[in-house]
XYZ file of C-alpha atoms in Angstrom:
154
model
C 1.772 -46.394 6.763
C 5.146 -48.010 7.134
C 5.008 -49.646 3.703
C 4.561 -46.305 1.896
C 1.935 -47.840 -0.344
C -1.079 -45.708 0.615
C -1.663 -41.982 1.193
C -1.513 -40.630 4.704
C -3.537 -37.638 5.824
C -2.404 -35.155 8.398
C -3.445 -31.818 9.726
C -1.876 -28.627 8.423
C -2.131 -25.690 10.742
C -2.109 -22.243 9.159
C 0.153 -19.594 10.611
C -2.375 -16.952 9.476
C -4.495 -15.761 12.398
C -6.599 -13.218 10.477
C -7.049 -11.966 6.927
C -9.193 -9.140 5.551
C -9.623 -7.101 2.360
C -11.057 -3.615 1.925
C -11.857 -2.077 -1.470
C -12.395 1.537 -2.468
C -13.496 3.442 -5.540
C -12.699 6.759 -3.836
C -10.357 8.716 -6.079
C -7.834 11.236 -4.781
C -5.583 13.660 -6.658
C -2.594 15.515 -5.242
C -1.252 18.491 -7.207
C 1.286 19.544 -4.571
C 4.816 18.202 -4.319
C 5.092 19.633 -0.802
C 2.437 17.831 1.186
C 1.066 14.322 1.413
C -2.699 13.724 1.200
C -4.815 10.788 2.367
C -5.481 7.953 -0.045
C -8.075 5.192 0.063
C -8.700 2.536 1.163
C -7.728 2.282 4.793
C -7.860 -1.080 6.549
C -8.279 -2.117 10.184
C -7.508 -5.152 12.292
C -7.775 -6.118 15.970
C -4.666 -8.218 16.705
C -5.114 -11.465 18.628
C -1.705 -11.121 20.316
C 1.022 -8.511 20.750
C 3.852 -10.753 19.518
C 2.385 -11.640 16.112
C 3.228 -9.890 12.850
C 0.864 -7.812 10.729
C 1.374 -7.411 7.005
C -0.659 -4.822 5.116
C -0.534 -4.361 1.346
C -2.175 -1.889 -1.049
C -3.040 -2.519 -4.713
C -3.778 0.807 -6.396
C -4.215 2.358 -9.816
C -1.975 5.407 -10.150
C -2.158 8.098 -12.787
C 0.646 10.617 -13.402
C 0.206 13.645 -15.647
C 3.455 14.851 -17.260
C 4.542 17.654 -19.519
C 7.860 17.956 -21.348
C 10.919 17.800 -19.110
C 9.161 16.999 -15.835
C 9.839 14.157 -13.430
C 6.944 12.247 -11.904
C 6.827 9.658 -9.175
C 4.574 8.303 -6.433
C 5.910 8.830 -2.912
C 3.920 7.407 -0.012
C 3.818 7.283 3.770
C 2.224 4.479 5.796
C 0.538 5.174 9.129
C -0.510 2.914 11.974
C -3.369 4.938 13.430
C -1.748 8.413 13.652
C 1.853 7.139 13.845
C 4.045 7.379 10.742
C 5.747 3.982 10.355
C 7.237 4.145 6.844
C 8.135 6.657 4.105
C 9.039 5.469 0.616
C 11.836 6.881 -1.485
C 11.189 9.647 -3.986
C 11.660 7.517 -7.118
C 8.953 4.892 -6.573
C 7.003 4.515 -9.862
C 9.335 7.111 -11.468
C 8.668 8.569 -14.937
C 10.283 11.308 -17.042
C 8.802 12.756 -20.220
C 11.604 13.698 -22.597
C 9.499 14.291 -25.714
C 7.434 17.359 -26.457
C 3.846 17.413 -25.225
C 1.691 16.107 -22.410
C 1.254 12.510 -21.337
C -0.919 10.757 -18.776
C 0.421 7.416 -17.604
C -1.821 4.994 -15.707
C -0.514 1.854 -14.101
C -1.160 -0.482 -11.175
C 1.207 -0.391 -8.213
C 1.583 -2.545 -5.124
C 3.286 -1.629 -1.866
C 3.218 -3.102 1.613
C 4.489 -2.928 5.160
C 5.370 -5.599 7.732
C 4.530 -4.361 11.230
C 6.353 -6.112 14.060
C 6.194 -3.290 16.636
C 2.447 -2.621 17.109
C 2.323 -4.081 20.689
C -1.454 -3.944 21.269
C -4.586 -6.054 21.061
C -6.744 -2.980 20.421
C -8.035 -2.169 16.942
C -5.437 -0.673 14.558
C -6.141 1.235 11.344
C -3.530 1.439 8.595
C -3.618 4.152 5.962
C -1.341 5.737 3.401
C -0.711 9.270 2.211
C 0.848 10.172 -1.131
C 2.314 12.902 -3.333
C 4.426 13.475 -6.437
C 7.754 14.465 -4.833
C 9.274 15.960 -7.995
C 6.795 18.481 -9.401
C 3.376 19.900 -8.721
C 1.982 17.900 -11.652
C -1.006 15.826 -10.495
C -0.732 12.271 -9.269
C -4.005 10.400 -8.711
C -5.067 7.104 -7.180
C -8.103 5.038 -8.155
C -9.392 7.636 -10.624
C -10.638 4.971 -13.017
C -10.400 1.665 -11.132
C -11.037 0.147 -7.726
C -8.121 -0.088 -5.325
C -7.870 -2.498 -2.441
C -5.920 -3.207 0.720
C -5.368 -6.582 2.317
C -4.116 -7.367 5.775
C -2.756 -10.505 7.468
C -1.975 -11.269 11.075
C 0.348 -14.205 11.588
């Protein structure tokens, strides 16, 4: 349309090759600040090419139980199959109770990982592990709500 007096329609190609979502109501509680435990959900994908990118993201409901003078946080590790690919810092979702008593704080959190080094067209499963790195006070995921993971290949 050289006169620019009528709409023109074209084709938009999406860079997204695949997309999936996995939900979970499985709750997990970790009362150890020394070791990570598995969280849910996991999510899998079979890449269409080895040179694409995969982005995985978790949306969880986290609960921290605090008593006076204790630090709480949510530290996580992300795994591609059995390979550790990322560890968060120790102050993610950080809380400190400075008043007397006990407090349970529940809030949604989101974290993700961009994988550019997977180099396979075989199925891959991504999972996370978590702990409270500061104290042995409990940290829980999905204890009262559904969590989900989403994954994109592009």
